[in-house]
mmCIF file of N, CA, C and O in Angstrom:
data_model
loop_
_atom_site.group_PDB
_atom_site.id
_atom_site.type_symbol
_atom_site.label_atom_id
_atom_site.label_comp_id
_atom_site.label_asym_id
_atom_site.label_seq_id
_atom_site.Cartn_x
_atom_site.Cartn_y
_atom_site.Cartn_z
ATOM 1 N N GLN A 1 20.389 2.647 4.168
ATOM 2 C CA GLN A 1 19.995 3.516 5.278
ATOM 3 C C GLN A 1 18.477 3.585 5.397
ATOM 4 O O GLN A 1 17.932 3.501 6.506
ATOM 5 N N VAL A 2 17.799 3.767 4.267
ATOM 6 C CA VAL A 2 16.344 3.808 4.264
ATOM 7 C C VAL A 2 15.810 2.381 4.240
ATOM 8 O O VAL A 2 16.262 1.549 3.454
ATOM 9 N N GLN A 3 14.846 2.114 5.107
ATOM 10 C CA GLN A 3 14.239 0.800 5.170
ATOM 11 C C GLN A 3 12.735 0.923 5.303
ATOM 12 O O GLN A 3 12.242 1.731 6.103
ATOM 13 N N LEU A 4 12.013 0.141 4.514
ATOM 14 C CA LEU A 4 10.564 0.086 4.557
ATOM 15 C C LEU A 4 10.158 -1.358 4.799
ATOM 16 O O LEU A 4 10.594 -2.254 4.077
ATOM 17 N N VAL A 5 9.325 -1.584 5.790
ATOM 18 C CA VAL A 5 8.904 -2.931 6.154
ATOM 19 C C VAL A 5 7.393 -2.996 6.127
ATOM 20 O O VAL A 5 6.723 -2.369 6.954
ATOM 21 N N GLU A 6 6.854 -3.762 5.176
ATOM 22 C CA GLU A 6 5.410 -3.950 5.070
ATOM 23 C C GLU A 6 4.970 -5.119 5.947
ATOM 24 O O GLU A 6 5.710 -6.087 6.137
ATOM 25 N N SER A 7 3.746 -5.030 6.432
ATOM 26 C CA SER A 7 3.153 -6.119 7.190
ATOM 27 C C SER A 7 1.642 -6.042 7.057
ATOM 28 O O SER A 7 1.100 -5.044 6.590
ATOM 29 N N GLY A 8 0.964 -7.095 7.465
ATOM 30 C CA GLY A 8 -0.485 -7.105 7.494
ATOM 31 C C GLY A 8 -1.153 -7.935 6.425
ATOM 32 O O GLY A 8 -2.381 -8.087 6.443
ATOM 33 N N GLY A 9 -0.391 -8.471 5.496
ATOM 34 C CA GLY A 9 -0.976 -9.304 4.463
ATOM 35 C C GLY A 9 -1.430 -10.640 5.011
ATOM 36 O O GLY A 9 -1.141 -11.008 6.148
ATOM 37 N N GLY A 10 -2.163 -11.373 4.179
ATOM 38 C CA GLY A 10 -2.656 -12.670 4.578
ATOM 39 C C GLY A 10 -3.754 -13.143 3.662
ATOM 40 O O GLY A 10 -3.998 -12.562 2.602
ATOM 41 N N LEU A 11 -4.418 -14.207 4.077
ATOM 42 C CA LEU A 11 -5.522 -14.797 3.330
ATOM 43 C C LEU A 11 -6.844 -14.342 3.923
ATOM 44 O O LEU A 11 -7.074 -14.501 5.125
ATOM 45 N N VAL A 12 -7.708 -13.781 3.077
ATOM 46 C CA VAL A 12 -9.031 -13.342 3.511
ATOM 47 C C VAL A 12 -10.073 -13.774 2.495
ATOM 48 O O VAL A 12 -9.768 -13.973 1.320
ATOM 49 N N GLN A 13 -11.314 -13.906 2.955
ATOM 50 C CA GLN A 13 -12.421 -14.223 2.064
ATOM 51 C C GLN A 13 -12.898 -12.980 1.330
ATOM 52 O O GLN A 13 -12.720 -11.856 1.811
ATOM 53 N N PRO A 14 -13.499 -13.147 0.162
ATOM 54 C CA PRO A 14 -14.109 -11.992 -0.506
ATOM 55 C C PRO A 14 -15.066 -11.262 0.424
ATOM 56 O O PRO A 14 -15.837 -11.887 1.164
ATOM 57 N N GLY A 15 -14.999 -9.940 0.393
ATOM 58 C CA GLY A 15 -15.786 -9.125 1.295
ATOM 59 C C GLY A 15 -15.099 -8.792 2.598
ATOM 60 O O GLY A 15 -15.594 -7.936 3.352
ATOM 61 N N GLY A 16 -13.973 -9.421 2.865
ATOM 62 C CA GLY A 16 -13.244 -9.180 4.090
ATOM 63 C C GLY A 16 -12.363 -7.954 4.027
ATOM 64 O O GLY A 16 -12.330 -7.236 3.024
ATOM 65 N N SER A 17 -11.625 -7.731 5.109
ATOM 66 C CA SER A 17 -10.788 -6.541 5.243
ATOM 67 C C SER A 17 -9.404 -6.902 5.750
ATOM 68 O O SER A 17 -9.221 -7.883 6.470
ATOM 69 N N LEU A 18 -8.440 -6.081 5.381
ATOM 70 C CA LEU A 18 -7.087 -6.146 5.901
ATOM 71 C C LEU A 18 -6.558 -4.728 6.037
ATOM 72 O O LEU A 18 -6.962 -3.842 5.287
ATOM 73 N N ARG A 19 -5.641 -4.531 6.967
ATOM 74 C CA ARG A 19 -4.918 -3.275 7.066
ATOM 75 C C ARG A 19 -3.430 -3.550 6.921
ATOM 76 O O ARG A 19 -2.841 -4.261 7.739
ATOM 77 N N LEU A 20 -2.842 -2.977 5.887
ATOM 78 C CA LEU A 20 -1.416 -3.097 5.653
ATOM 79 C C LEU A 20 -0.678 -1.940 6.313
ATOM 80 O O LEU A 20 -1.181 -0.822 6.358
ATOM 81 N N SER A 21 0.525 -2.221 6.803
ATOM 82 C CA SER A 21 1.361 -1.207 7.416
ATOM 83 C C SER A 21 2.692 -1.125 6.691
ATOM 84 O O SER A 21 3.229 -2.133 6.235
ATOM 85 N N CYS A 22 3.219 0.083 6.590
ATOM 86 C CA CYS A 22 4.555 0.329 6.055
ATOM 87 C C CYS A 22 5.317 1.123 7.100
ATOM 88 O O CYS A 22 5.093 2.329 7.260
ATOM 89 N N ALA A 23 6.189 0.448 7.820
ATOM 90 C CA ALA A 23 6.994 1.081 8.852
ATOM 91 C C ALA A 23 8.311 1.540 8.246
ATOM 92 O O ALA A 23 9.060 0.736 7.698
ATOM 93 N N ALA A 24 8.592 2.835 8.342
ATOM 94 C CA ALA A 24 9.760 3.425 7.702
ATOM 95 C C ALA A 24 10.820 3.797 8.722
ATOM 96 O O ALA A 24 10.516 4.231 9.836
ATOM 97 N N SER A 25 12.071 3.646 8.316
ATOM 98 C CA SER A 25 13.201 4.135 9.089
ATOM 99 C C SER A 25 14.203 4.767 8.132
ATOM 100 O O SER A 25 14.300 4.368 6.973
ATOM 101 N N GLY A 26 14.927 5.765 8.610
ATOM 102 C CA GLY A 26 15.884 6.465 7.770
ATOM 103 C C GLY A 26 15.260 7.470 6.821
ATOM 104 O O GLY A 26 15.974 8.058 5.989
ATOM 105 N N ILE A 27 13.960 7.675 6.916
ATOM 106 C CA ILE A 27 13.244 8.639 6.092
ATOM 107 C C ILE A 27 11.976 9.035 6.829
ATOM 108 O O ILE A 27 11.390 8.213 7.548
ATOM 109 N N ILE A 28 11.565 10.278 6.660
ATOM 110 C CA ILE A 28 10.378 10.792 7.343
ATOM 111 C C ILE A 28 9.210 10.777 6.368
ATOM 112 O O ILE A 28 9.213 11.491 5.368
ATOM 113 N N VAL A 29 8.199 9.981 6.668
ATOM 114 C CA VAL A 29 7.096 9.815 5.719
ATOM 115 C C VAL A 29 6.230 11.062 5.618
ATOM 116 O O VAL A 29 5.594 11.291 4.588
ATOM 117 N N SER A 30 6.193 11.884 6.652
ATOM 118 C CA SER A 30 5.320 13.051 6.651
ATOM 119 C C SER A 30 5.772 14.135 5.679
ATOM 120 O O SER A 30 4.971 15.009 5.336
ATOM 121 N N ILE A 31 7.019 14.114 5.239
ATOM 122 C CA ILE A 31 7.527 15.130 4.328
ATOM 123 C C ILE A 31 7.919 14.545 2.973
ATOM 124 O O ILE A 31 8.600 15.207 2.185
ATOM 125 N N ASN A 32 7.481 13.343 2.702
ATOM 126 C CA ASN A 32 7.761 12.692 1.431
ATOM 127 C C ASN A 32 6.498 12.056 0.870
ATOM 128 O O ASN A 32 5.660 11.577 1.643
ATOM 129 N N PRO A 33 6.360 12.038 -0.446
ATOM 130 C CA PRO A 33 5.268 11.255 -1.027
ATOM 131 C C PRO A 33 5.483 9.773 -0.755
ATOM 132 O O PRO A 33 6.612 9.278 -0.851
ATOM 133 N N VAL A 34 4.412 9.070 -0.434
ATOM 134 C CA VAL A 34 4.464 7.642 -0.158
ATOM 135 C C VAL A 34 3.421 6.945 -1.010
ATOM 136 O O VAL A 34 2.280 7.406 -1.095
ATOM 137 N N GLY A 35 3.801 5.838 -1.609
ATOM 138 C CA GLY A 35 2.884 5.091 -2.448
ATOM 139 C C GLY A 35 2.754 3.643 -2.020
ATOM 140 O O GLY A 35 3.721 3.027 -1.559
ATOM 141 N N TRP A 36 1.540 3.110 -2.175
ATOM 142 C CA TRP A 36 1.297 1.675 -2.108
ATOM 143 C C TRP A 36 1.112 1.171 -3.533
ATOM 144 O O TRP A 36 0.301 1.714 -4.292
ATOM 145 N N TYR A 37 1.864 0.163 -3.880
ATOM 146 C CA TYR A 37 1.788 -0.482 -5.179
ATOM 147 C C TYR A 37 1.438 -1.949 -4.989
ATOM 148 O O TYR A 37 1.582 -2.494 -3.887
ATOM 149 N N ARG A 38 1.013 -2.593 -6.061
ATOM 150 C CA ARG A 38 0.777 -4.027 -5.991
ATOM 151 C C ARG A 38 1.168 -4.678 -7.307
ATOM 152 O O ARG A 38 1.173 -4.045 -8.362
ATOM 153 N N GLN A 39 1.491 -5.950 -7.218
ATOM 154 C CA GLN A 39 1.850 -6.720 -8.394
ATOM 155 C C GLN A 39 1.218 -8.102 -8.296
ATOM 156 O O GLN A 39 1.552 -8.886 -7.410
ATOM 157 N N ALA A 40 0.301 -8.369 -9.202
ATOM 158 C CA ALA A 40 -0.336 -9.672 -9.297
ATOM 159 C C ALA A 40 0.505 -10.586 -10.178
ATOM 160 O O ALA A 40 1.335 -10.110 -10.963
ATOM 161 N N PRO A 41 0.311 -11.902 -10.079
ATOM 162 C CA PRO A 41 1.092 -12.825 -10.910
ATOM 163 C C PRO A 41 0.969 -12.492 -12.391
ATOM 164 O O PRO A 41 -0.132 -12.258 -12.905
ATOM 165 N N GLU A 42 2.087 -12.440 -13.063
ATOM 166 C CA GLU A 42 2.171 -12.189 -14.507
ATOM 167 C C GLU A 42 1.674 -10.802 -14.906
ATOM 168 O O GLU A 42 1.398 -10.553 -16.086
ATOM 169 N N LYS A 43 1.580 -9.886 -13.948
ATOM 170 C CA LYS A 43 1.129 -8.531 -14.230
ATOM 171 C C LYS A 43 2.214 -7.521 -13.855
ATOM 172 O O LYS A 43 3.131 -7.822 -13.088
ATOM 173 N N GLU A 44 2.089 -6.331 -14.422
ATOM 174 C CA GLU A 44 3.002 -5.246 -14.086
ATOM 175 C C GLU A 44 2.651 -4.673 -12.714
ATOM 176 O O GLU A 44 1.492 -4.701 -12.291
ATOM 177 N N ARG A 45 3.662 -4.145 -12.041
ATOM 178 C CA ARG A 45 3.416 -3.472 -10.786
ATOM 179 C C ARG A 45 2.640 -2.177 -11.050
ATOM 180 O O ARG A 45 2.954 -1.442 -11.988
ATOM 181 N N GLU A 46 1.629 -1.907 -10.235
ATOM 182 C CA GLU A 46 0.778 -0.757 -10.454
ATOM 183 C C GLU A 46 0.572 0.030 -9.167
ATOM 184 O O GLU A 46 0.565 -0.533 -8.071
ATOM 185 N N LEU A 47 0.384 1.324 -9.320
ATOM 186 C CA LEU A 47 0.104 2.194 -8.183
ATOM 187 C C LEU A 47 -1.319 1.963 -7.704
ATOM 188 O O LEU A 47 -2.261 1.989 -8.493
ATOM 189 N N VAL A 48 -1.479 1.767 -6.405
ATOM 190 C CA VAL A 48 -2.783 1.597 -5.785
ATOM 191 C C VAL A 48 -3.253 2.888 -5.130
ATOM 192 O O VAL A 48 -4.395 3.307 -5.302
ATOM 193 N N ALA A 49 -2.381 3.513 -4.359
ATOM 194 C CA ALA A 49 -2.711 4.744 -3.659
ATOM 195 C C ALA A 49 -1.432 5.500 -3.359
ATOM 196 O O ALA A 49 -0.380 4.905 -3.150
ATOM 197 N N ASN A 50 -1.540 6.812 -3.320
ATOM 198 C CA ASN A 50 -0.399 7.681 -3.072
ATOM 199 C C ASN A 50 -0.848 8.796 -2.140
ATOM 200 O O ASN A 50 -1.944 9.332 -2.303
ATOM 201 N N ILE A 51 -0.020 9.126 -1.160
ATOM 202 C CA ILE A 51 -0.299 10.236 -0.265
ATOM 203 C C ILE A 51 0.889 11.180 -0.271
ATOM 204 O O ILE A 51 2.041 10.756 -0.170
ATOM 205 N N TYR A 52 0.600 12.483 -0.391
ATOM 206 C CA TYR A 52 1.628 13.508 -0.450
ATOM 207 C C TYR A 52 1.763 14.204 0.898
ATOM 208 O O TYR A 52 0.887 14.097 1.761
ATOM 209 N N SER A 53 2.856 14.940 1.063
ATOM 210 C CA SER A 53 3.083 15.641 2.323
ATOM 211 C C SER A 53 1.977 16.653 2.618
ATOM 212 O O SER A 53 1.692 16.927 3.787
ATOM 213 N N SER A 54 1.360 17.187 1.572
ATOM 214 C CA SER A 54 0.266 18.130 1.737
ATOM 215 C C SER A 54 -1.014 17.475 2.251
ATOM 216 O O SER A 54 -1.938 18.168 2.672
ATOM 217 N N GLY A 55 -1.076 16.155 2.180
ATOM 218 C CA GLY A 55 -2.284 15.428 2.510
ATOM 219 C C GLY A 55 -3.094 15.005 1.297
ATOM 220 O O GLY A 55 -4.069 14.266 1.441
ATOM 221 N N ARG A 56 -2.721 15.472 0.129
ATOM 222 C CA ARG A 56 -3.406 15.047 -1.093
ATOM 223 C C ARG A 56 -3.256 13.550 -1.278
ATOM 224 O O ARG A 56 -2.182 12.992 -1.056
ATOM 225 N N ILE A 57 -4.325 12.898 -1.707
ATOM 226 C CA ILE A 57 -4.372 11.454 -1.872
ATOM 227 C C ILE A 57 -4.922 11.113 -3.248
ATOM 228 O O ILE A 57 -5.883 11.728 -3.717
ATOM 229 N N ASN A 58 -4.320 10.134 -3.883
ATOM 230 C CA ASN A 58 -4.808 9.583 -5.143
ATOM 231 C C ASN A 58 -5.042 8.089 -4.979
ATOM 232 O O ASN A 58 -4.311 7.410 -4.252
ATOM 233 N N TYR A 59 -6.052 7.569 -5.693
ATOM 234 C CA TYR A 59 -6.350 6.143 -5.695
ATOM 235 C C TYR A 59 -6.534 5.635 -7.114
ATOM 236 O O TYR A 59 -7.040 6.350 -7.984
ATOM 237 N N LYS A 60 -6.140 4.397 -7.314
ATOM 238 C CA LYS A 60 -6.526 3.693 -8.520
ATOM 239 C C LYS A 60 -8.056 3.583 -8.549
ATOM 240 O O LYS A 60 -8.684 3.331 -7.509
ATOM 241 N N ASP A 61 -8.658 3.763 -9.716
ATOM 242 C CA ASP A 61 -10.110 3.813 -9.807
ATOM 243 C C ASP A 61 -10.786 2.581 -9.200
ATOM 244 O O ASP A 61 -11.819 2.693 -8.531
ATOM 245 N N SER A 62 -10.219 1.410 -9.420
ATOM 246 C CA SER A 62 -10.875 0.183 -8.991
ATOM 247 C C SER A 62 -10.886 -0.013 -7.478
ATOM 248 O O SER A 62 -11.588 -0.896 -6.984
ATOM 249 N N VAL A 63 -10.128 0.789 -6.736
ATOM 250 C CA VAL A 63 -10.123 0.663 -5.280
ATOM 251 C C VAL A 63 -10.802 1.837 -4.587
ATOM 252 O O VAL A 63 -10.951 1.815 -3.355
ATOM 253 N N LYS A 64 -11.226 2.835 -5.331
ATOM 254 C CA LYS A 64 -11.898 3.991 -4.728
ATOM 255 C C LYS A 64 -13.155 3.547 -3.985
ATOM 256 O O LYS A 64 -13.950 2.771 -4.497
ATOM 257 N N GLY A 65 -13.315 4.056 -2.779
ATOM 258 C CA GLY A 65 -14.447 3.694 -1.948
ATOM 259 C C GLY A 65 -14.237 2.437 -1.140
ATOM 260 O O GLY A 65 -15.038 2.154 -0.240
ATOM 261 N N ARG A 66 -13.191 1.685 -1.441
ATOM 262 C CA ARG A 66 -12.893 0.454 -0.709
ATOM 263 C C ARG A 66 -11.604 0.543 0.097
ATOM 264 O O ARG A 66 -11.509 -0.030 1.175
ATOM 265 N N PHE A 67 -10.602 1.231 -0.445
ATOM 266 C CA PHE A 67 -9.294 1.348 0.202
ATOM 267 C C PHE A 67 -9.104 2.761 0.733
ATOM 268 O O PHE A 67 -9.651 3.727 0.186
ATOM 269 N N ALA A 68 -8.304 2.887 1.781
ATOM 270 C CA ALA A 68 -7.967 4.188 2.334
ATOM 271 C C ALA A 68 -6.509 4.205 2.774
ATOM 272 O O ALA A 68 -6.083 3.346 3.559
ATOM 273 N N ILE A 69 -5.751 5.169 2.268
ATOM 274 C CA ILE A 69 -4.367 5.338 2.676
ATOM 275 C C ILE A 69 -4.316 6.411 3.758
ATOM 276 O O ILE A 69 -5.057 7.399 3.706
ATOM 277 N N SER A 70 -3.454 6.213 4.738
ATOM 278 C CA SER A 70 -3.306 7.171 5.823
ATOM 279 C C SER A 70 -1.904 7.054 6.396
ATOM 280 O O SER A 70 -1.161 6.124 6.071
ATOM 281 N N ARG A 71 -1.552 7.998 7.264
ATOM 282 C CA ARG A 71 -0.240 7.934 7.909
ATOM 283 C C ARG A 71 -0.361 8.323 9.368
ATOM 284 O O ARG A 71 -1.228 9.110 9.773
ATOM 285 N N ASP A 72 0.528 7.753 10.171
ATOM 286 C CA ASP A 72 0.681 8.113 11.567
ATOM 287 C C ASP A 72 2.082 8.690 11.696
ATOM 288 O O ASP A 72 3.065 7.949 11.726
ATOM 289 N N ASN A 73 2.181 10.003 11.758
ATOM 290 C CA ASN A 73 3.485 10.654 11.745
ATOM 291 C C ASN A 73 4.311 10.309 12.988
ATOM 292 O O ASN A 73 5.535 10.183 12.905
ATOM 293 N N ALA A 74 3.656 10.147 14.123
ATOM 294 C CA ALA A 74 4.373 9.811 15.347
ATOM 295 C C ALA A 74 5.042 8.448 15.246
ATOM 296 O O ALA A 74 6.108 8.227 15.823
ATOM 297 N N LYS A 75 4.406 7.527 14.521
ATOM 298 C CA LYS A 75 4.964 6.195 14.332
ATOM 299 C C LYS A 75 5.775 6.069 13.056
ATOM 300 O O LYS A 75 6.353 5.009 12.794
ATOM 301 N N ASN A 76 5.802 7.133 12.236
ATOM 302 C CA ASN A 76 6.496 7.118 10.948
ATOM 303 C C ASN A 76 6.047 5.917 10.118
ATOM 304 O O ASN A 76 6.859 5.200 9.528
ATOM 305 N N THR A 77 4.741 5.717 10.067
ATOM 306 C CA THR A 77 4.152 4.558 9.429
ATOM 307 C C THR A 77 3.003 4.985 8.530
ATOM 308 O O THR A 77 2.218 5.873 8.891
ATOM 309 N N VAL A 78 2.906 4.357 7.365
ATOM 310 C CA VAL A 78 1.811 4.577 6.429
ATOM 311 C C VAL A 78 0.979 3.308 6.350
ATOM 312 O O VAL A 78 1.526 2.202 6.345
ATOM 313 N N TYR A 79 -0.344 3.470 6.281
ATOM 314 C CA TYR A 79 -1.262 2.351 6.290
ATOM 315 C C TYR A 79 -2.075 2.304 5.001
ATOM 316 O O TYR A 79 -2.283 3.314 4.340
ATOM 317 N N LEU A 80 -2.537 1.121 4.676
ATOM 318 C CA LEU A 80 -3.519 0.945 3.622
ATOM 319 C C LEU A 80 -4.633 0.069 4.171
ATOM 320 O O LEU A 80 -4.451 -1.140 4.357
ATOM 321 N N GLN A 81 -5.766 0.687 4.467
ATOM 322 C CA GLN A 81 -6.941 -0.049 4.909
ATOM 323 C C GLN A 81 -7.683 -0.554 3.676
ATOM 324 O O GLN A 81 -8.038 0.239 2.804
ATOM 325 N N MET A 82 -7.919 -1.847 3.616
ATOM 326 C CA MET A 82 -8.556 -2.469 2.465
ATOM 327 C C MET A 82 -9.838 -3.152 2.921
ATOM 328 O O MET A 82 -9.794 -4.091 3.722
ATOM 329 N N ASN A 83 -10.962 -2.685 2.411
ATOM 330 C CA ASN A 83 -12.269 -3.240 2.734
ATOM 331 C C ASN A 83 -12.923 -3.797 1.475
ATOM 332 O O ASN A 83 -12.520 -3.485 0.361
ATOM 333 N N SER A 84 -13.950 -4.601 1.684
ATOM 334 C CA SER A 84 -14.716 -5.177 0.570
ATOM 335 C C SER A 84 -13.799 -5.817 -0.460
ATOM 336 O O SER A 84 -13.941 -5.607 -1.671
ATOM 337 N N LEU A 85 -12.877 -6.607 0.019
ATOM 338 C CA LEU A 85 -11.870 -7.188 -0.864
ATOM 339 C C LEU A 85 -12.483 -8.170 -1.854
ATOM 340 O O LEU A 85 -13.437 -8.886 -1.536
ATOM 341 N N ILE A 86 -11.918 -8.189 -3.043
ATOM 342 C CA ILE A 86 -12.354 -9.072 -4.116
ATOM 343 C C ILE A 86 -11.146 -9.874 -4.598
ATOM 344 O O ILE A 86 -9.997 -9.474 -4.377
ATOM 345 N N PRO A 87 -11.377 -11.009 -5.260
ATOM 346 C CA PRO A 87 -10.233 -11.823 -5.694
ATOM 347 C C PRO A 87 -9.235 -11.074 -6.566
ATOM 348 O O PRO A 87 -8.036 -11.386 -6.517
ATOM 349 N N GLU A 88 -9.696 -10.097 -7.325
ATOM 350 C CA GLU A 88 -8.802 -9.319 -8.180
ATOM 351 C C GLU A 88 -7.819 -8.456 -7.393
ATOM 352 O O GLU A 88 -6.869 -7.924 -7.976
ATOM 353 N N ASP A 89 -8.034 -8.296 -6.098
ATOM 354 C CA ASP A 89 -7.081 -7.582 -5.251
ATOM 355 C C ASP A 89 -5.883 -8.439 -4.863
ATOM 356 O O ASP A 89 -4.931 -7.927 -4.263
ATOM 357 N N THR A 90 -5.919 -9.715 -5.169
ATOM 358 C CA THR A 90 -4.818 -10.608 -4.822
ATOM 359 C C THR A 90 -3.531 -10.154 -5.501
ATOM 360 O O THR A 90 -3.475 -10.019 -6.726
ATOM 361 N N ALA A 91 -2.498 -9.921 -4.703
ATOM 362 C CA ALA A 91 -1.228 -9.424 -5.219
ATOM 363 C C ALA A 91 -0.242 -9.300 -4.067
ATOM 364 O O ALA A 91 -0.619 -9.380 -2.895
ATOM 365 N N VAL A 92 1.014 -9.076 -4.417
ATOM 366 C CA VAL A 92 1.996 -8.633 -3.442
ATOM 367 C C VAL A 92 1.929 -7.117 -3.392
ATOM 368 O O VAL A 92 2.007 -6.456 -4.428
ATOM 369 N N TYR A 93 1.774 -6.579 -2.203
ATOM 370 C CA TYR A 93 1.646 -5.139 -2.008
ATOM 371 C C TYR A 93 2.963 -4.580 -1.488
ATOM 372 O O TYR A 93 3.545 -5.107 -0.540
ATOM 373 N N TYR A 94 3.423 -3.492 -2.120
ATOM 374 C CA TYR A 94 4.700 -2.871 -1.811
ATOM 375 C C TYR A 94 4.526 -1.421 -1.393
ATOM 376 O O TYR A 94 3.692 -0.703 -1.943
ATOM 377 N N CYS A 95 5.357 -1.001 -0.474
ATOM 378 C CA CYS A 95 5.460 0.396 -0.079
ATOM 379 C C CYS A 95 6.656 1.019 -0.797
ATOM 380 O O CYS A 95 7.692 0.362 -0.990
ATOM 381 N N TYR A 96 6.518 2.287 -1.195
ATOM 382 C CA TYR A 96 7.583 3.002 -1.907
ATOM 383 C C TYR A 96 7.704 4.421 -1.378
ATOM 384 O O TYR A 96 6.717 5.148 -1.286
ATOM 385 N N VAL A 97 8.935 4.807 -1.056
ATOM 386 C CA VAL A 97 9.218 6.177 -0.623
ATOM 387 C C VAL A 97 10.572 6.591 -1.182
ATOM 388 O O VAL A 97 11.583 5.924 -0.915
ATOM 389 N N ARG A 98 10.601 7.652 -1.964
ATOM 390 C CA ARG A 98 11.834 8.320 -2.384
ATOM 391 C C ARG A 98 12.894 7.322 -2.865
ATOM 392 O O ARG A 98 14.026 7.306 -2.364
ATOM 393 N N GLY A 99 12.539 6.499 -3.814
ATOM 394 C CA GLY A 99 13.497 5.612 -4.449
ATOM 395 C C GLY A 99 13.734 4.286 -3.758
ATOM 396 O O GLY A 99 14.543 3.485 -4.246
ATOM 397 N N THR A 100 13.055 4.020 -2.662
ATOM 398 C CA THR A 100 13.236 2.791 -1.915
ATOM 399 C C THR A 100 11.941 1.984 -1.897
ATOM 400 O O THR A 100 10.871 2.530 -1.628
ATOM 401 N N TRP A 101 12.050 0.706 -2.168
ATOM 402 C CA TRP A 101 10.931 -0.227 -2.094
ATOM 403 C C TRP A 101 11.053 -1.115 -0.871
ATOM 404 O O TRP A 101 12.152 -1.520 -0.480
ATOM 405 N N GLY A 102 9.907 -1.457 -0.282
ATOM 406 C CA GLY A 102 9.886 -2.516 0.696
ATOM 407 C C GLY A 102 9.947 -3.865 0.010
ATOM 408 O O GLY A 102 9.953 -3.965 -1.222
ATOM 409 N N LYS A 103 9.975 -4.919 0.796
ATOM 410 C CA LYS A 103 10.052 -6.274 0.246
ATOM 411 C C LYS A 103 8.685 -6.821 -0.143
ATOM 412 O O LYS A 103 8.610 -7.804 -0.879
ATOM 413 N N GLY A 104 7.618 -6.219 0.331
ATOM 414 C CA GLY A 104 6.272 -6.600 -0.047
ATOM 415 C C GLY A 104 5.602 -7.518 0.957
ATOM 416 O O GLY A 104 6.259 -8.220 1.725
ATOM 417 N N THR A 105 4.275 -7.509 0.931
ATOM 418 C CA THR A 105 3.473 -8.404 1.745
ATOM 419 C C THR A 105 2.353 -8.968 0.875
ATOM 420 O O THR A 105 1.716 -8.240 0.114
ATOM 421 N N LEU A 106 2.130 -10.260 0.964
ATOM 422 C CA LEU A 106 1.193 -10.946 0.075
ATOM 423 C C LEU A 106 -0.222 -10.874 0.618
ATOM 424 O O LEU A 106 -0.477 -11.222 1.777
ATOM 425 N N VAL A 107 -1.138 -10.452 -0.248
ATOM 426 C CA VAL A 107 -2.568 -10.443 0.042
ATOM 427 C C VAL A 107 -3.246 -11.432 -0.898
ATOM 428 O O VAL A 107 -3.113 -11.321 -2.117
ATOM 429 N N THR A 108 -3.965 -12.385 -0.323
ATOM 430 C CA THR A 108 -4.702 -13.367 -1.106
ATOM 431 C C THR A 108 -6.168 -13.300 -0.716
ATOM 432 O O THR A 108 -6.508 -13.471 0.458
ATOM 433 N N VAL A 109 -7.028 -13.055 -1.695
ATOM 434 C CA VAL A 109 -8.467 -12.964 -1.474
ATOM 435 C C VAL A 109 -9.107 -14.151 -2.172
ATOM 436 O O VAL A 109 -9.136 -14.222 -3.405
ATOM 437 N N SER A 110 -9.619 -15.079 -1.392
ATOM 438 C CA SER A 110 -10.148 -16.313 -1.952
ATOM 439 C C SER A 110 -11.113 -16.956 -0.978
ATOM 440 O O SER A 110 -10.945 -16.872 0.236
ATOM 441 N N SER A 111 -12.134 -17.611 -1.518
ATOM 442 C CA SER A 111 -13.058 -18.385 -0.716
ATOM 443 C C SER A 111 -12.703 -19.871 -0.734
ATOM 444 O O SER A 111 -13.349 -20.682 -0.100
#
């Protein structure tokens, strides 16, 4: 019933930007905590950013000042704006809400 669809990944040069989207159905993002996670090759999946219904936001230290999580309640969509990208940001990025994962979108940062 719950479905999360990520989009916006791709190949970018170091220093570039991408905006990821998580379009949700069957669940209301404005009243649930939503997280962006990522998993690099041979690495564990890790939390990148989390937004709560109150508006409280948390970020992984290495992305602070570069990434911004936000939501558009009318579109029931959560975004991750990624600026000043570095090769270490390369990973599959996943959206998570209330026990459901999206399928992920691949971000590759390379020159």
